[in-house]
Structures are given as C-alpha cells and as structure tokens.
Coordinates of C-alpha atoms in Angstrom, one line a residue:
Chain A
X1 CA -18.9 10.8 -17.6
X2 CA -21.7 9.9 -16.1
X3 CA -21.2 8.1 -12.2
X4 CA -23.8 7.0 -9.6
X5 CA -22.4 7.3 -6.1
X6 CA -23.8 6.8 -2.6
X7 CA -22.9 9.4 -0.6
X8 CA -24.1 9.0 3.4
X9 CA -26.9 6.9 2.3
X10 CA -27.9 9.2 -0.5
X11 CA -27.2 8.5 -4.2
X12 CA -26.5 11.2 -6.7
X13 CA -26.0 11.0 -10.7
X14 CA -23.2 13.5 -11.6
X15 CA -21.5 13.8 -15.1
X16 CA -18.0 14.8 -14.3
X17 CA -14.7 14.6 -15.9
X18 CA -12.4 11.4 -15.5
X19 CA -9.9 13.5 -13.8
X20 CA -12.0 14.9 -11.2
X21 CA -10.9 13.4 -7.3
X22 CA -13.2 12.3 -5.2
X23 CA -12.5 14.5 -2.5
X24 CA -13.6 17.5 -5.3
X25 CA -16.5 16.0 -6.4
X26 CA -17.6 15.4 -2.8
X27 CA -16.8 18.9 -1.7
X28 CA -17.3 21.3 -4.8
X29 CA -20.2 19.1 -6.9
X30 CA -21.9 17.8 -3.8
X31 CA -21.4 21.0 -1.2
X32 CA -19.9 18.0 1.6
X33 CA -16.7 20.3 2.8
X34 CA -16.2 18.2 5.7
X35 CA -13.8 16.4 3.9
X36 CA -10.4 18.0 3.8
X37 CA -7.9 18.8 1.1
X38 CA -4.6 18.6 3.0
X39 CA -1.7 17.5 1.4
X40 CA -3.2 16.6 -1.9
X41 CA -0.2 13.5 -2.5
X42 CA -1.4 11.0 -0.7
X43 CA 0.4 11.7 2.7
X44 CA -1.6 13.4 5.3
X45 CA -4.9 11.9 5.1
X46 CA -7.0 14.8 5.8
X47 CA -9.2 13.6 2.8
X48 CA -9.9 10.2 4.6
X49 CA -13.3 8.9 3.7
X50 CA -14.9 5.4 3.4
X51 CA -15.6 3.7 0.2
X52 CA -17.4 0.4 0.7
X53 CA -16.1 -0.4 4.0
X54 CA -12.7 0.7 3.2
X55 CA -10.5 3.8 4.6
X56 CA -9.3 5.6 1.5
X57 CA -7.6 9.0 0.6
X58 CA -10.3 10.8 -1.5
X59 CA -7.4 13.2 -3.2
X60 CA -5.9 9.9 -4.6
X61 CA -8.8 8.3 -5.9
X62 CA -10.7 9.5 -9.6
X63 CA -14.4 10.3 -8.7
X64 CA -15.1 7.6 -11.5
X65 CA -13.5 5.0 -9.4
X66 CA -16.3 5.2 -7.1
X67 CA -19.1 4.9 -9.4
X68 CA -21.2 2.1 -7.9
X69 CA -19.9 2.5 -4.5
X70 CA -20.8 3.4 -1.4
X71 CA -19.2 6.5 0.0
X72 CA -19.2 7.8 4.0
X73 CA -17.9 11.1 4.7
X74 CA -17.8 12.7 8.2
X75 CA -21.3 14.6 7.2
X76 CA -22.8 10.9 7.8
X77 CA -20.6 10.2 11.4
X78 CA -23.5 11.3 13.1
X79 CA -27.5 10.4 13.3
X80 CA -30.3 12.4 15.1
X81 CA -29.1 10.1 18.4
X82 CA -26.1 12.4 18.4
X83 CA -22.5 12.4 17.9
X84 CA -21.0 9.2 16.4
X85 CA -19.0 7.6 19.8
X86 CA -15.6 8.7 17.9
X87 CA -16.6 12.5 17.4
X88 CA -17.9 12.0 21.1
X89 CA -14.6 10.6 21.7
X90 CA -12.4 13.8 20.4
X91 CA -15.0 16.2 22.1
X92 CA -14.8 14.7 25.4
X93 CA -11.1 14.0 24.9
X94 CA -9.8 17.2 23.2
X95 CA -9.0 14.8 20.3
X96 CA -8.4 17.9 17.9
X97 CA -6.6 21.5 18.3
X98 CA -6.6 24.0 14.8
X99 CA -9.0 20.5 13.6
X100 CA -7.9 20.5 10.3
X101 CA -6.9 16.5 10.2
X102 CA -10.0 15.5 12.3
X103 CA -12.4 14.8 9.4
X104 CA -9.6 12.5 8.5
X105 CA -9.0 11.4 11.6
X106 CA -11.9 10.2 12.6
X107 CA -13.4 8.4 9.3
X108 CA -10.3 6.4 9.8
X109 CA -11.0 5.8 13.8
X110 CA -14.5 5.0 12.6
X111 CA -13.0 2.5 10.1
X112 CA -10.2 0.9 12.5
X113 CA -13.2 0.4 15.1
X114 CA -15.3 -0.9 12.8
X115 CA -12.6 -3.5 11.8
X116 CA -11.8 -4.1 15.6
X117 CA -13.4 -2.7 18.5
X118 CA -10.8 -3.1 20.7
X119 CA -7.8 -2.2 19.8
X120 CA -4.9 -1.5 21.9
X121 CA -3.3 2.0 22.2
X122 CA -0.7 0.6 19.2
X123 CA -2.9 -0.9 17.4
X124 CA -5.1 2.6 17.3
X125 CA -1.4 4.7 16.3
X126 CA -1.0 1.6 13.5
X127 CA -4.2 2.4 12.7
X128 CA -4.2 6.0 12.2
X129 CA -0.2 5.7 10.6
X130 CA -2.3 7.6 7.9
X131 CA -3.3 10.4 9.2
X132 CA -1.2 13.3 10.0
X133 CA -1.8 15.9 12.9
X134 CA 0.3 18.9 12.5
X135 CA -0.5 20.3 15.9
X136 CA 1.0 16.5 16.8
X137 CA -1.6 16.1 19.3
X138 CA -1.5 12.7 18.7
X139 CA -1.9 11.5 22.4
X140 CA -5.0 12.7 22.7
X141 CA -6.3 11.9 19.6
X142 CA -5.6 8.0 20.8
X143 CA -7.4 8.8 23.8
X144 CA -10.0 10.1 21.7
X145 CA -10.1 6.4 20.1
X146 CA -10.0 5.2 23.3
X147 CA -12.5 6.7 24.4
X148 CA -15.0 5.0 21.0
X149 CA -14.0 1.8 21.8
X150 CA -15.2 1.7 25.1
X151 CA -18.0 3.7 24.5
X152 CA -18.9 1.1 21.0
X153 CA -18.1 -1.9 23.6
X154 CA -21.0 -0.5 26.4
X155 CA -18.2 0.4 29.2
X156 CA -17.7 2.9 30.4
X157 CA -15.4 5.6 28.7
X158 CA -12.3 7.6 30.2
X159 CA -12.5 10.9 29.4
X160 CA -9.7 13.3 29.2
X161 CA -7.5 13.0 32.3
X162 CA -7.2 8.7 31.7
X163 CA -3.7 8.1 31.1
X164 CA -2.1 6.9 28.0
X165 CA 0.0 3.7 28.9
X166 CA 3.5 3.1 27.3
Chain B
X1 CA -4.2 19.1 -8.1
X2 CA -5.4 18.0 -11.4
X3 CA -4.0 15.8 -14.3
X4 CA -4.2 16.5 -17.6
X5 CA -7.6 15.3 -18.7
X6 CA -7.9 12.1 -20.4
X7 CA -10.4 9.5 -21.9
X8 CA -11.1 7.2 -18.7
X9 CA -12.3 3.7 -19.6
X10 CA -13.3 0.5 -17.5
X11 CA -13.8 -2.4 -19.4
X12 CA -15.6 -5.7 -17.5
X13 CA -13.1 -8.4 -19.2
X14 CA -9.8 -8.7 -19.5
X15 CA -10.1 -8.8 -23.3
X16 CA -11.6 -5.9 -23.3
X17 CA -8.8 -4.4 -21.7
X18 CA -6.0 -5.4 -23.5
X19 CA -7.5 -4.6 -26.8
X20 CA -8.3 -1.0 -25.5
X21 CA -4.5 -0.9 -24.6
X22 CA -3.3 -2.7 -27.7
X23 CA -5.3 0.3 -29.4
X24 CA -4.4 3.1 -27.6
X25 CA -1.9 5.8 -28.1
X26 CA -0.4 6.6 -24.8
X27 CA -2.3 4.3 -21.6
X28 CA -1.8 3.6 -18.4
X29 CA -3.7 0.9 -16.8
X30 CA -5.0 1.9 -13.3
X31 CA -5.5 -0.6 -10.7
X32 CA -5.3 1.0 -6.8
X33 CA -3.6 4.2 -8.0
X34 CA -1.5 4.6 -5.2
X35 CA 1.5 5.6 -7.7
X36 CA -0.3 6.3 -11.1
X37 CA -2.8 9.0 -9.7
X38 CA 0.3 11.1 -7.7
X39 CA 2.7 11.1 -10.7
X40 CA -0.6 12.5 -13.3
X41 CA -1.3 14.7 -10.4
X42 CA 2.1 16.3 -11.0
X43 CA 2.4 16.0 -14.7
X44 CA 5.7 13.3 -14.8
X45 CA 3.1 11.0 -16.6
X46 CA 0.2 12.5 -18.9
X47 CA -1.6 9.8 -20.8
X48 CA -4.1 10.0 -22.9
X49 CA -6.4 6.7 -21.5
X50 CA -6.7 5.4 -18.7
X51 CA -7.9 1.6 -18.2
X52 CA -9.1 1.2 -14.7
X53 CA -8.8 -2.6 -14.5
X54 CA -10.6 -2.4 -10.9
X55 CA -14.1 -3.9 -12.0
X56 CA -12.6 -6.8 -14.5
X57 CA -14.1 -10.0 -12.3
X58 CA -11.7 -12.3 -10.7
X59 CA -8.6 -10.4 -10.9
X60 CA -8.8 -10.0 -7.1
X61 CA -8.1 -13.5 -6.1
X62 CA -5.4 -15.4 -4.3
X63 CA -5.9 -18.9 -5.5
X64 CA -3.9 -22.2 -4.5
X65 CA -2.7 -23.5 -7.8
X66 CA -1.4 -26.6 -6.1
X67 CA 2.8 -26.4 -6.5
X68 CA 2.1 -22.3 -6.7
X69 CA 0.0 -19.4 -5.6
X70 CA -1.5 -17.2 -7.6
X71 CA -2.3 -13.5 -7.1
X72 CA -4.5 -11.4 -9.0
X73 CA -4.1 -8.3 -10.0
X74 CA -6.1 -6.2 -8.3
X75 CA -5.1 -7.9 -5.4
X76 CA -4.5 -5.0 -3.4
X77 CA -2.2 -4.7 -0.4
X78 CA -4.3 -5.1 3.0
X79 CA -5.7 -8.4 1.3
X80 CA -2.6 -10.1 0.6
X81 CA -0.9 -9.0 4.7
X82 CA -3.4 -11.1 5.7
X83 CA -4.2 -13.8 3.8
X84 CA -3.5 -16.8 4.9
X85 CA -2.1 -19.0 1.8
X86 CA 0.6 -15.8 1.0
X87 CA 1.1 -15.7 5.1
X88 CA 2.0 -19.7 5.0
X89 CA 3.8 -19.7 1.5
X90 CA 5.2 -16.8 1.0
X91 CA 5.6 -15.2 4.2
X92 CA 8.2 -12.1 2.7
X93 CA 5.5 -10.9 0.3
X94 CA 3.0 -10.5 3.2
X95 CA 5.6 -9.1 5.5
X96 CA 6.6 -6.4 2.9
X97 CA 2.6 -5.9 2.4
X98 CA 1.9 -5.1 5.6
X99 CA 5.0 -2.7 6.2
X100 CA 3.7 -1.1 2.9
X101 CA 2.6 2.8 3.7
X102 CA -0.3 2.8 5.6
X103 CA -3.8 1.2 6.1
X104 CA -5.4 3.6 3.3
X105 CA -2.8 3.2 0.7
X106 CA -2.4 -0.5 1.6
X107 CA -6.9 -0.5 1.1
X108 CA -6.2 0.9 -2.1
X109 CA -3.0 0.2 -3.4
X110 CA -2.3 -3.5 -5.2
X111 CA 0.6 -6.3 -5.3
X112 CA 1.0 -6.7 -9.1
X113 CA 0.8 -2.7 -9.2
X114 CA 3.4 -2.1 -6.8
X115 CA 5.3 -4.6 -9.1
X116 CA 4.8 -3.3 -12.4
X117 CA 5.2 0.5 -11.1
X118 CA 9.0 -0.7 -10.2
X119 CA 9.4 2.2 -7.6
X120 CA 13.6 1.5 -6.6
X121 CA 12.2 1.6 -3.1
X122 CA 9.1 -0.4 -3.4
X123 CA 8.7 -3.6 -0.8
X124 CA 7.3 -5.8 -2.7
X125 CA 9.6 -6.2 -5.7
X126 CA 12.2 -7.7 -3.2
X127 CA 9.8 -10.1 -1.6
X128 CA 9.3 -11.7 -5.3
X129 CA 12.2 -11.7 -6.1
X130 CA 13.2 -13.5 -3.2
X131 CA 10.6 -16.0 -3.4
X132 CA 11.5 -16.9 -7.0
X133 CA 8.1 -15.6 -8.6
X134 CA 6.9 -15.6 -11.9
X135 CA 5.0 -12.2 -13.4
X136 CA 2.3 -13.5 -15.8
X137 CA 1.8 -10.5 -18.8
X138 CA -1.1 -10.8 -20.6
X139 CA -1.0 -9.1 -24.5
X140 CA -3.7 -9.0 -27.4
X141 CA -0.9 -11.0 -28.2
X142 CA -0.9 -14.1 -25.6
X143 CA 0.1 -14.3 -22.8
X144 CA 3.6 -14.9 -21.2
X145 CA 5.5 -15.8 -18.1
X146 CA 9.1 -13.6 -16.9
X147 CA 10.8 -14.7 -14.1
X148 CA 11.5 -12.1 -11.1
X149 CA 15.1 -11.9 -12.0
X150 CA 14.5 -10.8 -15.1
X151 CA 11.4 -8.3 -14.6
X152 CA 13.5 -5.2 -13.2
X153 CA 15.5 -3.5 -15.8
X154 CA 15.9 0.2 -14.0
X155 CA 14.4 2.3 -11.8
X156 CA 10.4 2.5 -13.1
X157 CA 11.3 0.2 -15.5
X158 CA 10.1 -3.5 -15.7
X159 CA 10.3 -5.3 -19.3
X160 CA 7.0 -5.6 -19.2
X161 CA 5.7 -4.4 -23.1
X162 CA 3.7 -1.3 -23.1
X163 CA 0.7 -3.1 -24.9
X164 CA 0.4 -5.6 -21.6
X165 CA -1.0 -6.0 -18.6
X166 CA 1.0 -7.8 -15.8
X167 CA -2.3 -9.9 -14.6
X168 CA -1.0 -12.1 -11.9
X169 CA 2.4 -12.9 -10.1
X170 CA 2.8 -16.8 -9.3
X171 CA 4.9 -17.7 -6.1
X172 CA 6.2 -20.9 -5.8
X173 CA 5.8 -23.2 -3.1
X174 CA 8.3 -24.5 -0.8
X175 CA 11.1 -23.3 1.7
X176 CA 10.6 -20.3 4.3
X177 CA 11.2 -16.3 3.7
X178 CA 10.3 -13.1 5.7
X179 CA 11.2 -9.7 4.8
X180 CA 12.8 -6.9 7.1
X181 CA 13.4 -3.6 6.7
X182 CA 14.1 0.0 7.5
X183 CA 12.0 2.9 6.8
X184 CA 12.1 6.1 6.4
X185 CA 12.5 7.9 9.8
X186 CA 12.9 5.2 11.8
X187 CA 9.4 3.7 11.1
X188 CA 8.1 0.6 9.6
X189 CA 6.1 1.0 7.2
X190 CA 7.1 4.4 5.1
X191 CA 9.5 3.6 2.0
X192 CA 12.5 1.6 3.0
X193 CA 15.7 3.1 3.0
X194 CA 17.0 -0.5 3.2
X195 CA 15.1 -3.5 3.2
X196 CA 15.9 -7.3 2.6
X197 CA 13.7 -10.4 1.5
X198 CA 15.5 -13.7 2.2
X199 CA 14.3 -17.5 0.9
X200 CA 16.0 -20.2 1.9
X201 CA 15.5 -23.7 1.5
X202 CA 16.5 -25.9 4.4
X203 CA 14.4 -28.9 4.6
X204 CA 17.2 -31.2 5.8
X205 CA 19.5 -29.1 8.1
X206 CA 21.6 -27.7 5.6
X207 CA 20.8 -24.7 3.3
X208 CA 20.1 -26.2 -0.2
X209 CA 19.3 -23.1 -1.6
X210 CA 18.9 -19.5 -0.8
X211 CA 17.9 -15.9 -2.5
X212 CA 18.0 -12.5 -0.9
X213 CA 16.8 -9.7 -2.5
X214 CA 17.1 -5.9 -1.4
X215 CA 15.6 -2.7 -2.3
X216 CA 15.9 1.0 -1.2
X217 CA 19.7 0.7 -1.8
X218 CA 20.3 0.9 -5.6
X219 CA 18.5 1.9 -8.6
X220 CA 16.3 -1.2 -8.9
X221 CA 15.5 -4.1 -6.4
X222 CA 18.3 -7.0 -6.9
X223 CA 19.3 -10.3 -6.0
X224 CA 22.3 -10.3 -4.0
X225 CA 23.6 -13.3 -5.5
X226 CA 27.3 -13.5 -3.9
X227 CA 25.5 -12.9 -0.7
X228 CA 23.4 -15.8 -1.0
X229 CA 25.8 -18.2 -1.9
X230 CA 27.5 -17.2 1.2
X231 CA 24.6 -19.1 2.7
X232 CA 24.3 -22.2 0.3
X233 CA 25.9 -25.6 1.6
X234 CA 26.1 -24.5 5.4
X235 CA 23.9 -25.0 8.3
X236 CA 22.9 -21.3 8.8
X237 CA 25.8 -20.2 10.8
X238 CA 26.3 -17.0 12.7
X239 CA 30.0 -16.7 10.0
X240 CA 28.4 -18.3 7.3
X241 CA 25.7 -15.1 7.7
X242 CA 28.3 -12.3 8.7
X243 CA 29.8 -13.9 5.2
X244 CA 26.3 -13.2 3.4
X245 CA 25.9 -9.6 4.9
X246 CA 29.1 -8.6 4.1
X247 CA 28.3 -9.5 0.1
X248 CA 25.0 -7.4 0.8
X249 CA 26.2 -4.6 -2.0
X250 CA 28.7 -6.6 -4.1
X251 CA 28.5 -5.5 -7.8
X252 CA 25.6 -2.7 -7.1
X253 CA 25.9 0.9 -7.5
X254 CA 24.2 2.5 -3.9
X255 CA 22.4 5.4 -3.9
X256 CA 22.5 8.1 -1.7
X257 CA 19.3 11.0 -1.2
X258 CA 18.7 13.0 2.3
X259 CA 17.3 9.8 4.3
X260 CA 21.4 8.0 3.8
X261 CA 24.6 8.3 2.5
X262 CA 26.1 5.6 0.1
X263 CA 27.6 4.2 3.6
X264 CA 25.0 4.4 5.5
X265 CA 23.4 2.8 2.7
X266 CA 25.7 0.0 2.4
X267 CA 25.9 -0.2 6.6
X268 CA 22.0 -0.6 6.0
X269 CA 21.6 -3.4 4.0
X270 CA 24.1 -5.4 5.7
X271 CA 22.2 -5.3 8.6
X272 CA 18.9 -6.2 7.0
X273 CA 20.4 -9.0 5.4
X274 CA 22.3 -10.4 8.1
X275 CA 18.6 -10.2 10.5
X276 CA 16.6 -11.6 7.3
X277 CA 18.6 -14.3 7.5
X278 CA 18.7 -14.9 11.4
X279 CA 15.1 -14.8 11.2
X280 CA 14.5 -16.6 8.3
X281 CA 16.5 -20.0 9.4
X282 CA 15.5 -19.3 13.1

C-alpha cells in the first residue's frame, strides 16, 4: 500500500504492507533507529514517538495508520541550536544509564511538556506511566524532566544534585 | 512481531464500512488498536481484513443529545477523561478512562473499542454498565440499540453480530457515579484486579435507584444487582453500604490468576464497592 508520512518535517511515499508497524517502517524503510523496539506488546514504551501531537507506541500502531500524519521521532528532538531542553535535561541530569528507554522516554517528556510546561514531579511520573526504565533510574529521569521544564519556562534549571521532593 | 498479513482497508463513510464488513470473510474493524493490534501480533486473532474506522468523519465526537450523551466511536480514551459533558454526566466513565493504562495507550486506545473488545478486566465496561448506557450497532442491516446489561455475554464476547459495528455508546442523563478501583501492582491505572462503578440516584435524600457494576473479578463485567438493592430505599447509610458490599460477588463465579486468589478477589471487590458507594453519595 502506498502511505505518505511526515517524518521530522520530511515527507516520504513508501509502498509497504498493511501489517508493517510503524516503529519498522521508521527504522528499517526509513534508516531512523532512534526509535526503540523494546517490548514489542505495548508495555514498555521504548518505541514512543509522536503522531500529530500525540505520544503513541510505534510497535502498536500499523505504518498505514499514519498515512497523512505527522510523525516526530527523537532524530527531530534536536535543531542546529542544539539539544532539545529534554535531551539537555537527561544529559545534565544523568536522565539515562544502559539508555535503551530514553528515545522513549524523552518523546514522551517532550509530549507531556508540550501539553503542560509545568508539571509537578507526579504529574511528570503520571506522565511517563508509559515508559519503562529497566535500570529503574526513574528519579533521575524526573529530574531530567525537571530540568526541561524549567529550562522551556526561561528559569533557571537544577542540574543533577537538586533534590527530588516527596 | 508481525501478524499474518491481511488486506487493510479505510473506508471515509460509515457505509462504506459496514458494507466492506457485511462482505468480508473474516474482519476486524480497527479503531485505536490498543487490543486488536497485540492479539494479531501474537496470532490469537488472524483476519483476513482489516477496516480501520479511524478516518470515517464524525465518529470522534461527544455530542449533548439533550436527555443523553453521545460518544463516538473513535472517541478514544484521553478525549473522553477530560471532557467535560462525560466529566459532568457520567463521571464513572471518565474516571475508569483516565485510570485506563497509560497516556499512550489512553492517546490511542478508544471507549466504544474498549467496549466491544469485552476484555473481563477492561474499565470501561463497568462504568456503562453502571450508568445504564445504551451501545448503538450499526449493520448493512440498520441499525440497533442493546442495553449495557445485555451487551456482555463472556469473556471477549459482547452480542454484538459479527457483520456490525458498535458506532456509539449513549449515557443517559441524570443521578451521580464515579468508579474506583484497584490495579495491578498496587497502581492505578494498569488492569484492575478489582474495580467498581456505582450510580445512584438520590435527588431527594433517599436512594431511588442504584447500579454497581464490577470488573476484574469474574469472567465478564456484571451488575451486582443484590448489592444494589442493598442501597435502594435508604438514605446511603454506613449498614445499608456494609449490606451492599457484602452482596459484592453474590451469584458470580470469581476468578483467580497470579495478581489474587478467589478471596482476595472477593475481599477486593467488597472494598471497591463499599468506597464507590461512600464516594458516590458523599
């Protein structure tokens, strides 16, 4: 079948089969292995990417149910002005250990943020309920969030040693 | 992990849709996914076409119909937490959507799909059948109206016809519900491993009428009828409620799997009843 997506501002025209996922066709047709394959049933979220505005879980989601739309990836966090304040945000903050969840991780920090810019520290774990860490270095993956939102609002962020209230 | 390959279509009208499934051998129709595209993934469903139902117009609307609301079905799950018609008049059914997995799956996932799918766990069949909600199927054939209480016939298993589409579930106005539950680990959004949706009507002091509805415990979403009678006639008492909860399980067969044991279970959706209805006549 023939689909048109956006991808990071760019469009392609693939043919692929029905059955393809989206987080294949962005990876294998496309080359854009940012995007994770984790648990491939809908669980761990390592596959998080934006589809017109919307945090989704490209391994659940047919490559043909994005034809039209407009697809963000981790590839397209960051512009020539640098790192996206999130990916700044788990740099500064040690937001990521083996990294295997942080694609996923941050697309959905990006799209929390992007709802609300400033949430509090539960709001950020509600927000991220989708998104597995198997190092479980959650704490400073909030921090890492943190760390956005204050950067995003034009304060000034905490880096690593702030402390995590509650 | 890839399904079978199948023919994939996505027709722009709702016609067009239900003559595709009329015509077809072996369809599914896709809305969010959330359940479909896991159980292809692992081969417990293979069919042949797919009908995405996702770009029909005006299925994703939550309208005020005046003595109802109306949701559409590719309502999905994030729109009807928040919305503010399902928030004032049927406030279990945005309750159980927001406790529904999490934000992606809840982005993705929809109400009426969640209610056709008929998971035994699933949060929103309880809230609906709660509130007293009517499913409306749509068929090459016409289109029809089933009552909640007579939707769930068994685990995955609604009596919905193969050849329709459920395109809209109608809540009635009127009385006050929320939805509390349990889930999985200790958290509040996972699957339930006992949840309850209460409704009661109390306009005038006294409990007119009631319905509480529970899932997670048996092998199918039910109304706990005994239970809510408990309730009907009194003024919301701390007995009259320990009376309801106690009925929680009366006349079901409780499951057990690794998250609780049948008494656990049973404990469990005492519990939930008994705070559905302290908060639901608070």
């Amino acid at each position: 079948m023939e689909v048109s997506i956006s991808v990071n501002g760019t469009n392609h025209s693939s043919d692929v089969e029905p059955r393809t996922l989206l987080v294949h066709y962005l990876r294998e047709d496309l080359g854009l292995t940012g995007t994770h394959v984790g648990c491939e049933t809908g669980y761990c979220g390592a596959c998080t990417v934006i589809v017109d505005g919307r945090a989704v879980k490209s391994c659940t989601m047919f490559a043909v149910q994005a034809d039209g739309a407009e697809v963000r990836t981790v590839e397209g966090a960051a512009n020539d002005a640098g790192l996206h304040p999130v990916q700044e945000g788990f740099w500064e903050c040690h937001g990521l250990q083996c990294g295997y969840c942080t694609p996923g991780m941050i697309m959905s920090s990006i799209a929390l943020l992007e709802e609300n810019d400033n949430p509090s520290e539960d709001e950020i774990r509600h927000g991220i309920e989708g998104n597995l860490c198997r190092c479980t270095g959650y704490h400073n993956i909030v921090r890492s969030v943190q760390y956005a939102s204050a950067k995003l609002r034009g304060e000034e962020p905490q880096g690593a040693s702030a402390e995590v209230t509650t | 992990m890839y399904p079978p390959n199948f023919d994939y279509v996505a027709p722009a009208s709702l016609d067009e849709a239900l003559s595709a499934l009329a015509g077809a051998d072996n369809a599914k129709v896709l809305s969010g996914g959330m359940s479909l595209i896991p159980l292809m993934k692992m081969r417990l469903v293979r069919p042949t076409t797919v009908i995405d139902i996702s770009r029909i117009p005006g299925l994703d609307a939550i309208t005020d119909e005046g003595d109802h609301i109306r949701i559409g079905a590719m309502v999905r799950h994030a729109q009807t937490a928040t919305d503010p018609l399902v928030n004032e008049h049927a406030t279990a059914l945005a309750q159980a959507a927001a406790a529904t997995a999490d934000v992606q799956v809840r982005n993705q996932g929809t109400t009426c799909g969640s209610i056709a799918h008929a998971d035994l766990a699933a949060d929103q069949p309880a809230a609906i059948l709660a509130l007293g909600a009517t499913m409306v199927a749509a068929s090459v054939r016409g289109t029809r109206e089933i009552p909640a209480a007579e939707f769930f016939v068994d685990t995955l298993t609604t009596t919905l016809e193969s050849d329709e589409i459920l395109t809209a579930v109608k809540v009635p106005k009127g009385g006050k519900s929320v939805y509390r539950k349990l889930g999985r680990r200790g958290s509040d959004s996972d699957y339930p491993i006992a949840a309850a949706a209460a409704w009661v009507d109390a306009s005038y002091g006294t409990i007119s009428d009631a319905r509480i509805a529970i899932t997670g415990v048996s092998s199918k979403p039910y109304l706990a009828t005994t239970a809510a009678q408990a309730v009907v006639g009194t003024d919301g008492s701390s007995e009259a409620i320990a009376a309801a909860a106690s009925q929680a399980t009366d006349g079901v067969v409780v499951l057990e799997d690794l998250y609780g044991t049948v008494e656990y279970r049973t404990h469990l959706a005492s519990v939930y009843v008994q705070r559905a209805l302290e908060d639901v006549l608070q």
